[in-house]
Short mmCIF file of C-alpha atoms in Angstrom, two decimals:
data_model
loop_
_atom_site.label_atom_id
_atom_site.label_comp_id
_atom_site.label_asym_id
_atom_site.label_seq_id
_atom_site.Cartn_x
_atom_site.Cartn_y
_atom_site.Cartn_z
CA MET Y 601 170.23 -86.25 -172.75
CA ILE Y 602 168.25 -85.03 -169.79
CA LYS Y 603 164.68 -84.03 -170.56
CA MET Y 604 163.65 -80.57 -169.37
CA ARG Y 605 160.17 -79.32 -168.67
CA SER Y 606 158.27 -76.95 -166.41
CA ALA Y 607 155.25 -77.07 -164.10
CA ASP Y 608 153.39 -74.42 -162.14
CA VAL Y 609 153.42 -76.46 -158.94
CA ALA Y 610 155.52 -79.55 -158.16
CA VAL Y 611 154.51 -81.57 -155.08
CA ILE Y 612 157.15 -83.95 -153.71
CA GLY Y 613 155.61 -86.98 -152.00
CA GLY Y 614 152.25 -88.65 -152.70
CA GLY Y 615 151.18 -89.45 -149.14
CA PRO Y 616 148.20 -87.81 -147.43
CA ALA Y 617 149.80 -84.34 -147.37
CA GLY Y 618 151.06 -84.43 -150.95
CA MET Y 619 147.76 -85.70 -152.35
CA ALA Y 620 145.75 -83.00 -150.55
CA ALA Y 621 148.23 -80.25 -151.50
CA ALA Y 622 148.29 -81.24 -155.17
CA ALA Y 623 144.49 -81.41 -155.49
CA ALA Y 624 144.08 -78.11 -153.62
CA ALA Y 625 146.68 -76.34 -155.79
CA LYS Y 626 144.90 -77.45 -158.95
CA GLU Y 627 141.48 -76.53 -157.60
CA ALA Y 628 142.86 -73.09 -156.63
CA GLY Y 629 143.73 -72.43 -160.26
CA ALA Y 630 147.30 -73.61 -160.81
CA GLY Y 631 147.61 -74.51 -164.51
CA SER Y 632 149.83 -77.55 -164.24
CA VAL Y 633 150.42 -79.52 -161.06
CA ILE Y 634 152.76 -82.51 -160.93
CA LEU Y 635 152.73 -84.94 -157.99
CA ILE Y 636 155.87 -87.06 -157.63
CA GLU Y 637 155.78 -90.30 -155.61
CA ARG Y 638 158.52 -92.90 -155.28
CA ASP Y 639 156.20 -95.83 -154.48
CA GLU Y 640 154.10 -97.64 -157.09
CA GLU Y 641 150.87 -96.07 -155.83
CA LEU Y 642 149.67 -92.95 -154.02
CA GLY Y 643 148.78 -93.02 -150.32
CA GLY Y 644 152.09 -93.18 -148.48
CA VAL Y 645 151.98 -94.76 -145.04
CA LEU Y 646 148.14 -94.85 -145.13
CA ASN Y 647 148.29 -97.93 -147.39
CA GLN Y 648 149.81 -100.02 -144.62
CA CYS Y 649 147.71 -98.44 -141.83
CA ILE Y 650 144.83 -100.88 -142.22
CA HIS Y 651 143.43 -99.99 -138.77
CA ASP Y 652 140.64 -97.45 -138.47
CA GLY Y 653 140.27 -94.00 -136.93
CA PHE Y 654 141.21 -91.83 -139.90
CA GLY Y 655 138.88 -89.07 -141.01
CA THR Y 656 136.86 -88.26 -137.91
CA LYS Y 657 137.64 -84.53 -138.27
CA VAL Y 658 137.28 -84.21 -142.06
CA PHE Y 659 134.58 -86.80 -142.78
CA LYS Y 660 133.01 -87.24 -139.31
CA GLU Y 661 133.49 -91.00 -139.47
CA ALA Y 662 136.28 -93.44 -138.67
CA LEU Y 663 137.83 -94.80 -141.87
CA THR Y 664 140.78 -97.14 -142.37
CA GLY Y 665 144.03 -95.80 -143.85
CA PRO Y 666 143.53 -97.32 -147.32
CA GLU Y 667 139.97 -95.95 -147.49
CA TYR Y 668 141.15 -92.46 -146.51
CA ALA Y 669 143.96 -92.64 -149.09
CA ALA Y 670 141.56 -93.77 -151.83
CA ILE Y 671 139.36 -90.69 -151.30
CA TYR Y 672 142.33 -88.36 -151.88
CA ALA Y 673 143.75 -90.43 -154.75
CA ASP Y 674 140.35 -89.92 -156.42
CA LYS Y 675 140.50 -86.17 -155.70
CA VAL Y 676 143.96 -86.02 -157.31
CA ARG Y 677 142.65 -87.82 -160.39
CA ASP Y 678 139.48 -85.73 -160.63
CA ALA Y 679 141.48 -82.49 -160.32
CA GLU Y 680 143.62 -83.67 -163.27
CA VAL Y 681 146.87 -83.53 -161.37
CA GLU Y 682 149.71 -85.18 -163.31
CA THR Y 683 150.87 -88.05 -161.10
CA ARG Y 684 154.32 -89.57 -161.50
CA LEU Y 685 154.74 -92.90 -159.69
CA GLU Y 686 157.95 -94.80 -159.04
CA ALA Y 687 159.78 -91.51 -159.48
CA THR Y 688 162.39 -90.17 -157.07
CA VAL Y 689 163.44 -86.56 -156.66
CA LEU Y 690 167.22 -86.69 -156.45
CA GLU Y 691 167.84 -82.99 -156.15
CA LEU Y 692 165.97 -79.75 -155.47
CA THR Y 693 167.76 -76.47 -156.08
CA GLU Y 694 167.24 -73.19 -154.29
CA ASP Y 695 165.49 -71.76 -157.39
CA ARG Y 696 163.09 -74.72 -157.57
CA VAL Y 697 164.58 -76.97 -160.22
CA LEU Y 698 163.91 -80.66 -159.51
CA THR Y 699 165.97 -83.56 -160.81
CA VAL Y 700 163.68 -86.59 -161.09
CA LEU Y 701 164.67 -90.19 -161.76
CA SER Y 702 162.20 -92.79 -162.97
CA GLU Y 703 162.02 -95.68 -165.41
CA GLU Y 704 161.71 -93.05 -168.14
CA GLY Y 705 165.17 -91.81 -167.21
CA MET Y 706 166.37 -88.57 -165.75
CA GLU Y 707 164.49 -85.32 -166.18
CA THR Y 708 164.55 -81.83 -164.75
CA ILE Y 709 161.44 -79.89 -163.84
CA GLU Y 710 161.44 -76.12 -163.39
CA ALA Y 711 158.63 -75.44 -160.93
CA GLY Y 712 156.89 -72.14 -160.27
CA ALA Y 713 156.30 -73.34 -156.70
CA VAL Y 714 157.28 -76.48 -154.80
CA VAL Y 715 155.37 -78.22 -152.00
CA LEU Y 716 157.53 -80.39 -149.77
CA ALA Y 717 155.50 -83.41 -148.55
CA MET Y 718 158.13 -86.12 -148.14
CA GLY Y 719 156.96 -87.32 -144.74
CA CYS Y 720 159.10 -89.11 -142.15
CA ARG Y 721 161.39 -92.03 -141.65
CA GLU Y 722 161.51 -94.18 -138.55
CA ARG Y 723 164.30 -93.81 -136.02
CA PRO Y 724 166.36 -97.00 -136.37
CA ARG Y 725 168.37 -99.07 -133.88
CA GLY Y 726 171.56 -97.23 -134.77
CA ALA Y 727 170.07 -93.92 -133.67
CA ILE Y 728 169.39 -95.08 -130.11
CA GLY Y 729 172.53 -97.12 -129.51
CA ILE Y 730 171.30 -100.36 -127.90
CA PRO Y 731 174.26 -102.49 -126.77
CA GLY Y 732 174.54 -106.16 -127.68
CA SER Y 733 174.96 -108.34 -130.73
CA ARG Y 734 173.63 -107.68 -134.22
CA PRO Y 735 171.29 -110.62 -134.93
CA ALA Y 736 168.38 -110.80 -137.37
CA GLY Y 737 165.00 -110.06 -135.81
CA VAL Y 738 165.32 -106.36 -134.96
CA TYR Y 739 162.76 -104.31 -136.87
CA THR Y 740 161.17 -100.90 -136.77
CA ALA Y 741 157.39 -100.94 -136.23
CA GLY Y 742 156.62 -99.44 -139.63
CA ALA Y 743 158.72 -102.12 -141.34
CA VAL Y 744 156.77 -104.83 -139.50
CA GLN Y 745 153.54 -103.09 -140.51
CA ASN Y 746 154.63 -103.06 -144.14
CA TYR Y 747 155.66 -106.75 -144.10
CA MET Y 748 152.46 -107.93 -142.39
CA ASN Y 749 149.85 -105.69 -143.98
CA LEU Y 750 151.16 -105.33 -147.53
CA ARG Y 751 153.46 -108.30 -148.17
CA ASN Y 752 151.87 -111.09 -146.10
CA LEU Y 753 155.12 -111.82 -144.21
CA ALA Y 754 155.33 -112.75 -140.53
CA VAL Y 755 158.33 -111.40 -138.60
CA GLY Y 756 158.44 -113.61 -135.49
CA ARG Y 757 156.55 -115.54 -132.84
CA ARG Y 758 157.43 -113.81 -129.58
CA VAL Y 759 157.99 -110.08 -129.73
CA VAL Y 760 159.29 -107.45 -127.31
CA ILE Y 761 158.47 -103.88 -128.27
CA LEU Y 762 160.77 -101.01 -127.32
CA GLY Y 763 159.07 -97.63 -127.32
CA SER Y 764 155.37 -96.88 -127.01
CA GLY Y 765 154.91 -94.84 -130.19
CA ASP Y 766 151.58 -95.20 -131.93
CA ILE Y 767 152.74 -97.50 -134.72
CA GLY Y 768 154.31 -99.79 -132.12
CA LEU Y 769 151.07 -99.96 -130.14
CA ILE Y 770 149.01 -100.57 -133.29
CA MET Y 771 151.40 -103.36 -134.27
CA ALA Y 772 151.25 -104.91 -130.79
CA ARG Y 773 147.55 -105.54 -131.47
CA ARG Y 774 148.12 -106.59 -135.06
CA LEU Y 775 150.80 -109.13 -134.08
CA THR Y 776 148.51 -110.52 -131.36
CA LEU Y 777 145.55 -110.86 -133.75
CA GLU Y 778 147.76 -112.75 -136.21
CA GLY Y 779 148.86 -115.22 -133.56
CA ALA Y 780 152.23 -113.88 -132.37
CA GLU Y 781 152.84 -113.34 -128.66
CA VAL Y 782 153.75 -109.80 -127.59
CA ALA Y 783 155.68 -110.25 -124.34
CA CYS Y 784 155.64 -106.58 -123.33
CA VAL Y 785 156.16 -102.98 -124.34
CA ALA Y 786 159.07 -101.13 -122.70
CA GLU Y 787 159.02 -97.31 -122.61
CA ILE Y 788 161.99 -95.34 -121.30
CA LEU Y 789 159.82 -92.31 -120.40
CA PRO Y 790 157.55 -92.20 -117.33
CA TYR Y 791 154.50 -91.89 -119.63
CA PRO Y 792 153.42 -93.54 -122.92
CA SER Y 793 154.56 -91.73 -126.08
CA GLY Y 794 151.55 -93.00 -128.01
CA LEU Y 795 147.95 -91.88 -127.76
CA ALA Y 796 145.73 -92.93 -124.84
CA ARG Y 797 143.38 -94.49 -127.38
CA ASN Y 798 146.06 -96.89 -128.53
CA VAL Y 799 147.18 -97.82 -125.02
CA VAL Y 800 143.55 -98.79 -124.30
CA GLN Y 801 142.55 -100.62 -127.48
CA CYS Y 802 145.92 -102.14 -128.42
CA LEU Y 803 147.47 -103.07 -125.07
CA GLU Y 804 144.78 -103.16 -122.36
CA ASP Y 805 142.29 -105.01 -124.60
CA PHE Y 806 144.85 -107.82 -125.00
CA ASN Y 807 146.44 -107.70 -121.53
CA ILE Y 808 149.84 -106.74 -122.96
CA PRO Y 809 152.00 -105.26 -120.17
CA LEU Y 810 153.45 -101.75 -120.60
CA PHE Y 811 156.58 -101.14 -118.51
CA LEU Y 812 157.32 -97.42 -118.06
CA ASN Y 813 160.77 -96.10 -117.06
CA THR Y 814 162.14 -99.23 -118.72
CA THR Y 815 164.50 -99.82 -121.62
CA VAL Y 816 166.31 -102.59 -123.48
CA ALA Y 817 169.81 -102.73 -121.97
CA GLU Y 818 171.11 -105.49 -124.24
CA ILE Y 819 170.11 -107.57 -127.25
CA HIS Y 820 171.08 -111.26 -127.14
CA GLY Y 821 171.49 -113.79 -129.95
CA ALA Y 822 173.99 -114.77 -132.62
CA LYS Y 823 172.12 -115.33 -135.88
CA ARG Y 824 168.63 -114.56 -134.59
CA VAL Y 825 167.42 -112.57 -131.57
CA GLU Y 826 167.17 -114.93 -128.57
CA GLY Y 827 166.09 -112.42 -125.99
CA VAL Y 828 166.64 -108.97 -124.54
CA THR Y 829 167.70 -107.64 -121.19
CA LEU Y 830 165.16 -105.16 -119.85
CA ALA Y 831 166.21 -102.71 -117.14
CA SER Y 832 164.54 -99.95 -115.16
CA VAL Y 833 165.89 -96.46 -115.65
CA SER Y 834 166.23 -93.30 -113.64
CA GLY Y 835 166.10 -90.56 -116.22
CA MET Y 836 168.06 -92.16 -119.05
CA ASP Y 837 170.40 -94.21 -116.83
CA VAL Y 838 169.96 -97.91 -116.11
CA ILE Y 839 169.42 -98.66 -112.41
CA PRO Y 840 171.95 -101.42 -111.49
CA GLY Y 841 170.34 -104.63 -110.28
CA THR Y 842 167.05 -104.13 -112.16
CA GLU Y 843 168.15 -106.07 -115.25
CA ARG Y 844 166.02 -109.08 -116.22
CA PHE Y 845 166.16 -111.38 -119.26
CA VAL Y 846 163.09 -111.70 -121.49
CA PRO Y 847 163.20 -114.45 -124.14
CA CYS Y 848 161.95 -113.39 -127.60
CA ASP Y 849 162.80 -113.91 -131.26
CA THR Y 850 161.94 -110.37 -132.34
CA LEU Y 851 162.60 -106.88 -131.03
CA MET Y 852 160.39 -104.23 -132.58
CA LEU Y 853 161.33 -100.56 -132.23
CA SER Y 854 158.79 -97.76 -132.03
CA VAL Y 855 161.06 -94.97 -130.92
CA GLY Y 856 160.09 -91.98 -132.97
CA LEU Y 857 159.99 -90.49 -136.43
CA ILE Y 858 162.45 -88.22 -138.21
CA PRO Y 859 161.17 -85.79 -140.86
CA GLU Y 860 162.90 -86.48 -144.17
CA ASN Y 861 164.30 -83.06 -145.04
CA GLU Y 862 167.37 -83.78 -147.20
CA LEU Y 863 165.73 -82.07 -150.20
CA SER Y 864 164.58 -79.15 -148.04
CA ARG Y 865 168.17 -78.53 -146.97
CA GLN Y 866 169.36 -78.67 -150.58
CA ALA Y 867 166.81 -75.96 -151.38
CA ASN Y 868 168.28 -73.82 -148.59
CA VAL Y 869 165.13 -74.02 -146.45
CA SER Y 870 165.65 -73.15 -142.76
CA ILE Y 871 165.02 -76.14 -140.49
CA ASP Y 872 163.61 -75.77 -136.97
CA ARG Y 873 165.81 -77.40 -134.34
CA VAL Y 874 162.87 -78.76 -132.33
CA THR Y 875 160.47 -80.04 -135.02
CA ALA Y 876 163.34 -81.04 -137.36
CA GLY Y 877 161.05 -79.68 -140.09
CA PRO Y 878 161.04 -76.42 -142.08
CA VAL Y 879 160.28 -73.07 -140.43
CA VAL Y 880 157.01 -71.86 -142.02
CA ASP Y 881 154.52 -69.00 -141.88
CA ASP Y 882 150.72 -69.26 -141.88
CA ALA Y 883 150.72 -69.88 -145.67
CA PHE Y 884 153.08 -72.84 -144.97
CA GLN Y 885 155.75 -70.99 -146.94
CA THR Y 886 159.32 -71.81 -145.89
CA SER Y 887 162.24 -69.38 -145.56
CA ASN Y 888 162.77 -69.88 -149.32
CA PRO Y 889 159.89 -68.04 -151.05
CA GLY Y 890 157.92 -70.29 -153.40
CA VAL Y 891 158.78 -73.40 -151.40
CA PHE Y 892 156.05 -74.71 -149.10
CA ALA Y 893 155.94 -77.59 -146.60
CA CYS Y 894 153.15 -79.68 -145.05
CA GLY Y 895 152.43 -83.02 -143.42
CA ASN Y 896 154.95 -85.08 -141.49
CA VAL Y 897 157.97 -83.51 -143.19
CA LEU Y 898 156.91 -80.31 -141.42
CA GLN Y 899 155.89 -81.73 -138.04
CA VAL Y 900 154.98 -85.23 -136.89
CA HIS Y 901 151.19 -85.51 -136.76
CA ASP Y 902 149.11 -87.97 -134.76
CA ILE Y 903 145.95 -87.25 -136.76
CA VAL Y 904 146.00 -87.45 -140.55
CA ASP Y 905 143.03 -85.08 -140.84
CA TYR Y 906 145.16 -82.19 -139.58
CA ALA Y 907 147.94 -83.04 -142.05
CA THR Y 908 145.32 -82.92 -144.81
CA MET Y 909 143.99 -79.56 -143.63
CA GLU Y 910 147.42 -77.92 -143.50
CA ALA Y 911 148.37 -79.46 -146.85
CA GLU Y 912 145.30 -77.93 -148.48
CA ILE Y 913 146.43 -74.49 -147.28
CA ALA Y 914 149.97 -75.18 -148.53
CA GLY Y 915 148.60 -76.21 -151.93
CA ARG Y 916 146.41 -73.12 -152.24
CA SER Y 917 149.33 -70.93 -151.14
CA ALA Y 918 151.55 -72.48 -153.82
CA ALA Y 919 148.91 -71.70 -156.46
CA ALA Y 920 148.63 -68.11 -155.18
CA TYR Y 921 152.40 -67.71 -155.26
CA VAL Y 922 152.50 -68.83 -158.90
CA ALA Y 923 149.65 -66.44 -159.79
CA ASP Y 924 150.94 -63.39 -157.91
CA GLY Y 925 154.71 -63.93 -157.78
CA THR Y 926 154.76 -63.25 -154.05
CA LEU Y 927 152.69 -63.76 -150.89
CA PRO Y 928 151.87 -61.27 -148.12
CA GLU Y 929 154.68 -60.68 -145.61
CA ALA Y 930 154.30 -62.62 -142.37
CA GLU Y 931 155.74 -60.19 -139.85
CA ILE Y 932 153.96 -61.13 -136.64
CA GLN Y 933 156.38 -63.28 -134.63
CA ILE Y 934 155.13 -66.21 -132.53
CA LYS Y 935 157.19 -66.84 -129.37
CA VAL Y 936 157.27 -70.25 -127.65
CA GLY Y 937 156.68 -69.83 -123.89
CA ASP Y 938 156.68 -72.07 -120.82
CA GLY Y 939 155.46 -75.62 -121.12
CA LEU Y 940 155.66 -75.87 -124.91
CA ARG Y 941 158.24 -77.59 -127.12
CA TYR Y 942 157.22 -75.70 -130.23
CA VAL Y 943 154.44 -73.71 -131.85
CA LEU Y 944 153.78 -73.73 -135.58
CA PRO Y 945 153.65 -71.49 -137.64
CA SER Y 946 156.46 -69.37 -136.23
CA HIS Y 947 155.36 -66.16 -137.94
CA VAL Y 948 152.01 -65.11 -139.40
CA SER Y 949 150.61 -62.47 -141.76
CA GLY Y 950 147.59 -61.62 -139.60
CA LEU Y 951 145.39 -61.53 -142.71
CA ASP Y 952 143.51 -64.73 -141.90
CA ALA Y 953 142.56 -66.87 -138.93
CA VAL Y 954 145.33 -69.34 -138.04
CA ASN Y 955 145.13 -72.85 -136.59
CA PHE Y 956 148.25 -73.06 -134.46
CA THR Y 957 149.65 -76.52 -133.71
CA MET Y 958 151.96 -77.28 -130.80
CA ARG Y 959 153.24 -79.91 -128.42
CA VAL Y 960 153.68 -79.61 -124.67
CA THR Y 961 156.86 -80.60 -122.84
CA LYS Y 962 155.21 -82.84 -120.23
CA PRO Y 963 151.84 -84.35 -119.30
CA ASP Y 964 149.58 -82.01 -117.34
CA GLN Y 965 145.95 -81.60 -116.31
CA ASN Y 966 143.47 -78.75 -116.06
CA ARG Y 967 145.75 -76.12 -117.53
CA ALA Y 968 145.21 -73.68 -120.38
CA ILE Y 969 146.99 -72.73 -123.58
CA VAL Y 970 147.34 -68.96 -123.43
CA PHE Y 971 148.00 -66.58 -126.33
CA SER Y 972 149.05 -63.07 -125.26
CA SER Y 973 150.55 -59.92 -126.75
CA GLY Y 974 152.25 -57.29 -124.63
CA GLY Y 975 150.73 -58.82 -121.48
CA LYS Y 976 147.19 -58.72 -122.91
CA VAL Y 977 145.54 -62.14 -123.23
CA LEU Y 978 144.26 -62.79 -126.77
CA ARG Y 979 142.93 -66.27 -126.16
CA ARG Y 980 142.91 -68.74 -123.29
CA LEU Y 981 141.81 -72.27 -124.14
CA LYS Y 982 141.24 -74.60 -121.19
CA GLN Y 983 142.71 -78.08 -121.59
CA GLN Y 984 141.43 -80.93 -119.46
CA ALA Y 985 144.48 -83.04 -120.29
CA LEU Y 986 147.75 -82.14 -122.00
CA SER Y 987 150.17 -84.77 -123.26
CA PRO Y 988 153.32 -84.66 -125.41
CA ALA Y 989 151.74 -87.57 -127.33
CA SER Y 990 148.86 -85.36 -128.52
CA MET Y 991 149.38 -82.37 -130.74
CA ALA Y 992 147.33 -79.44 -129.46
CA ARG Y 993 145.56 -77.28 -132.04
CA VAL Y 994 144.21 -73.80 -131.26
CA ARG Y 995 142.50 -71.42 -133.64
CA LEU Y 996 143.11 -67.68 -133.39
CA GLY Y 997 140.66 -65.46 -135.28
CA LYS Y 998 141.84 -62.77 -137.68
CA ALA Y 999 140.69 -59.97 -135.33
CA ARG Y 1000 143.21 -61.10 -132.67
CA PHE Y 1001 146.13 -60.12 -134.89
CA SER Y 1002 145.32 -56.39 -135.15
CA ASP Y 1003 147.95 -54.02 -133.68
CA THR Y 1004 150.32 -56.77 -132.67
CA ARG Y 1005 153.93 -57.53 -133.64
CA GLU Y 1006 154.60 -60.46 -131.36
CA ILE Y 1007 152.45 -63.14 -129.75
CA LEU Y 1008 153.54 -65.31 -126.82
CA VAL Y 1009 152.06 -68.81 -126.53
CA GLU Y 1010 152.45 -70.71 -123.25
CA VAL Y 1011 150.86 -73.23 -120.93
CA GLY Y 1012 149.24 -71.28 -118.10
CA ASP Y 1013 146.32 -71.35 -115.69
CA MET Q 938 122.23 -93.98 -107.31
CA SER Q 939 124.32 -92.79 -110.29
CA GLU Q 940 127.99 -93.54 -110.81
CA THR Q 941 130.69 -91.52 -112.58
CA THR Q 942 133.64 -92.90 -114.51
CA THR Q 943 136.12 -91.85 -117.20
CA ILE Q 944 136.36 -93.76 -120.47
CA VAL Q 945 139.00 -93.05 -123.11
CA CYS Q 946 137.18 -92.93 -126.44
CA VAL Q 947 139.04 -95.05 -129.03
CA VAL Q 948 137.08 -94.00 -132.11
CA CYS Q 949 139.88 -91.72 -133.33
CA PRO Q 950 143.35 -90.49 -132.29
CA VAL Q 951 142.00 -87.51 -130.34
CA SER Q 952 141.50 -90.02 -127.46
CA CYS Q 953 138.94 -87.93 -125.56
CA ALA Q 954 138.88 -88.86 -121.86
CA VAL Q 955 135.09 -88.83 -121.63
CA GLN Q 956 133.57 -88.31 -118.21
CA VAL Q 957 130.36 -90.23 -117.98
CA GLU Q 958 127.63 -90.36 -115.35
CA PHE Q 959 125.37 -93.41 -115.59
CA GLU Q 960 122.71 -95.29 -113.67
CA GLY Q 961 121.46 -98.83 -114.26
CA ASN Q 962 121.81 -99.36 -117.99
CA GLY Q 963 121.49 -95.74 -119.09
CA ILE Q 964 123.84 -92.76 -119.45
CA ILE Q 965 122.73 -89.61 -117.67
CA ARG Q 966 125.42 -87.19 -118.80
CA THR Q 967 128.78 -87.07 -120.62
CA ASP Q 968 131.50 -84.40 -120.65
CA HIS Q 969 134.88 -83.74 -122.29
CA ASN Q 970 134.06 -85.44 -125.60
CA GLN Q 971 134.95 -83.37 -128.67
CA CYS Q 972 132.40 -84.98 -130.96
CA LYS Q 973 129.25 -87.09 -130.85
CA LEU Q 974 130.97 -90.24 -132.17
CA ALA Q 975 132.09 -90.73 -128.56
CA LEU Q 976 128.51 -91.10 -127.29
CA GLU Q 977 127.79 -94.44 -128.95
CA TYR Q 978 131.27 -95.71 -128.06
CA VAL Q 979 130.93 -94.79 -124.38
CA ASN Q 980 127.47 -96.32 -124.19
CA ASP Q 981 128.73 -99.57 -125.74
CA GLU Q 982 131.85 -99.61 -123.60
CA LEU Q 983 129.77 -99.43 -120.41
CA PHE Q 984 127.07 -101.92 -121.32
CA ASP Q 985 128.24 -103.95 -124.36
CA PRO Q 986 131.92 -103.35 -125.31
CA ARG Q 987 132.52 -103.56 -129.05
CA ARG Q 988 135.48 -103.15 -131.41
CA THR Q 989 135.81 -102.67 -135.13
CA LEU Q 990 138.01 -105.53 -136.33
CA THR Q 991 140.51 -104.65 -139.05
CA THR Q 992 142.78 -107.26 -140.65
CA SER Q 993 143.94 -108.47 -144.05
CA LEU Q 994 143.15 -111.50 -146.17
CA ALA Q 995 145.10 -113.30 -148.89
CA VAL Q 996 144.04 -112.52 -152.46
CA ASP Q 997 144.15 -115.03 -155.32
CA GLY Q 998 144.88 -113.70 -158.80
CA GLY Q 999 145.39 -110.14 -157.60
CA ALA Q 1000 147.91 -107.41 -158.36
CA LYS Q 1001 148.68 -107.42 -154.63
CA PRO Q 1002 148.99 -110.37 -152.22
CA LEU Q 1003 146.61 -108.98 -149.58
CA VAL Q 1004 143.39 -107.04 -149.26
CA SER Q 1005 142.65 -105.10 -146.08
CA VAL Q 1006 139.21 -105.59 -144.51
CA LYS Q 1007 137.11 -104.30 -141.61
CA THR Q 1008 133.85 -105.11 -139.90
CA ASP Q 1009 131.31 -102.53 -140.99
CA HIS Q 1010 130.49 -101.93 -137.34
CA GLY Q 1011 131.71 -103.05 -133.95
CA ILE Q 1012 131.59 -106.69 -132.89
CA PRO Q 1013 131.54 -107.81 -129.24
CA LYS Q 1014 135.02 -107.28 -127.80
CA HIS Q 1015 135.21 -110.78 -126.33
CA ARG Q 1016 134.59 -112.32 -129.77
CA VAL Q 1017 137.45 -110.56 -131.62
CA MET Q 1018 139.90 -113.50 -131.41
CA GLU Q 1019 137.12 -115.94 -132.38
CA ALA Q 1020 136.42 -113.78 -135.44
CA MET Q 1021 140.13 -113.84 -136.38
CA GLN Q 1022 140.16 -117.65 -136.04
CA SER Q 1023 137.19 -117.90 -138.41
CA LEU Q 1024 139.13 -115.99 -141.09
CA SER Q 1025 142.20 -118.22 -140.91
CA GLY Q 1026 143.04 -119.65 -144.34
CA LEU Q 1027 140.36 -117.62 -146.15
CA HIS Q 1028 141.30 -116.47 -149.66
CA VAL Q 1029 139.54 -113.80 -151.71
CA GLN Q 1030 139.39 -113.78 -155.51
CA ALA Q 1031 140.57 -110.62 -157.29
CA PRO Q 1032 139.36 -108.10 -158.31
CA VAL Q 1033 138.20 -106.64 -154.99
CA HIS Q 1034 136.72 -103.17 -154.49
CA ILE Q 1035 136.39 -100.98 -151.43
CA GLY Q 1036 133.05 -101.81 -149.78
CA ASP Q 1037 132.71 -105.33 -151.26
CA VAL Q 1038 131.21 -107.66 -148.66
CA ILE Q 1039 133.75 -110.45 -148.12
CA VAL Q 1040 132.03 -112.28 -145.24
CA PRO Q 1041 128.40 -111.43 -144.44
CA ASN Q 1042 127.28 -111.64 -140.82
CA LEU Q 1043 130.75 -112.50 -139.47
CA ILE Q 1044 130.39 -115.34 -136.89
CA GLY Q 1045 126.78 -114.32 -136.40
CA THR Q 1046 127.60 -110.87 -135.00
CA GLY Q 1047 125.43 -109.09 -137.54
CA ALA Q 1048 128.47 -107.20 -138.83
CA ASP Q 1049 129.66 -107.71 -142.41
CA LEU Q 1050 133.37 -107.98 -143.19
CA VAL Q 1051 134.03 -105.53 -146.04
CA ALA Q 1052 137.07 -104.71 -148.19
CA THR Q 1053 138.87 -101.43 -147.42
CA ARG Q 1054 141.18 -101.49 -150.42
CA ASN Q 1055 140.92 -101.98 -154.17
CA VAL Q 1056 142.93 -104.89 -155.54
CA ALA Q 1057 142.89 -105.27 -159.32
CA ALA Q 1058 143.16 -108.63 -161.04
CA ALA Q 1059 146.77 -109.44 -161.96
#
C-alpha cells in the first residue's frame, strides 16, 4: 500500500537552490516543508566542487563548495525543514502530487506548493556526435570531478579536454595538481565558454594550451582511448588539412549543461526554448500556479550566490502562495532585444524591485544593458566587458515599473 | 613613471578585469573591480603572486574516503606543486571537522592547511 501524506511546501532537489528555498519557505512561515534529495547528503554539486570562490556575494569571502553547502545544510536543519535523503521523485502531477521512492518504499505527497530545484545534467558524448570508436576513457568533467574529489579514483594519465566550460577548466587544474598531464583544451567557439577567472588560474597558471576554433574530429582506440584527432573549424565545419593526432588515454568533455526538467514537464510547466528551463515571473512562479523554480533547473548559473538569492525568493513565494492561495498577477511583459539570448524573469508584477538575469549572444566591450518602455529609457547600465560565459544581473527598482505594460531589454550604447 | 595593466581577479567567478595603475612596488589606482576582495589579489598578483591551494586527502576510519582541504590563505604561486608533493601519501584520521588544521605552516609558507568538509568516523 502506498503511504499518503501532505506538506505545505515540497522542495525537489537538495543542492544549493533547494536548500536555500526550503529554509526560506520555513522561515517565511510555511508550516511543514519537506526537502527531497536523491543523494545520501545535502549539497548537490557543491560537495564535489572542492575549489574555492563560492560566497563572495552572500558572505563577502571566498569559500569552497563543501563549506558553502555546510552553511545551508545547517540553515535547513535549524529551520526544522524535514529532509528526505536517498529519495527520488518519480512523478509530479499538475495539481502538485509527488510520488516519492526511497528505502521506506513508495509514498505520495500532496503539496500546497512545489519548488523545482533539480539542477542540471552534463551534456554527454552522444549529444555532440563525435565520430570514432567507443573505447573506455571518455568522461564528462563532472564525472571526473566526482571520481577524483569524492571517490579517490584517478581517470587517466594524459588527458585532452573538449570544451572550455568552467568544470572542465577547474578539472584541468585538478588533474594537473594530482599528477596527470593535460595535453590541451579544445574549444569549438572563437572564445572560451568558461569564466576568465578559470582560464587564468586553471590554464595559464599551469601553461595548459587552449585551442580556440578547434574540435575533436575523431576518437581513436579499441578498448581504451589511444588518442584523438583535433581539427580547426570554420563555424562548426572542420577545415580539411588541419587534422592532427594527439595521443592521450582520456578525453574529458566539458560541453555544457542541460537543465533536468522531466518533472517540470510532467507538471505541465511551460519550458523556455532558450534557457531549457521553466518560464517564470518575478516570484519565480512557473506557468502552473503553485509551482516555483530556481537554481540551475531554471537557468545555468556561473555563481552559486545568485542561485541562492533567487531560491530564497522562490521559497518565500511558495510560502506566500500556501498562505494566500494565490500570488499577485505578473502582467508586465519583458521583451528580449538585440544582443541578448534571454532575460529572466519573462514577466513581472511590478510590486517589487527585480534582479533581472540574462546572457548576451556574443562577447563585447564598452556597451550597455538598456531597459526601456515605449522608447523611454528606464535604466542604462554600462558594461566594461560582456561575455556569454558570464550571466549579467541588473536590478530595476520598483518605481521603474509604474505605468508600463512592456519592457524591452537590449544591448545598446 | 607609473604603468597601467589589466589583471583578471580570480577570487570569485565574477572575474573582474581590474585596471590597475602602479609605480615601483605600490598601487596608485584600481578600476573596474566590483568588490574590495580584488584589491589584495591585484596587489599580490603584481608583486607576490599567490594562490589558495585546494585539494583532498585520504581519510582513515571515515564515513567517506576523502576530506577536502584548503590553505587558509594564499601560498606563493611558484610553490603550489611543491606543496602538492608534500601532501603525497598523507592520511588523516576521522573524524574531521570543517576548520580543523590538518597541516600547520604548510612547507613553511605560513599558511595552514585546513579541512573544508566534515567527515564522521565510520
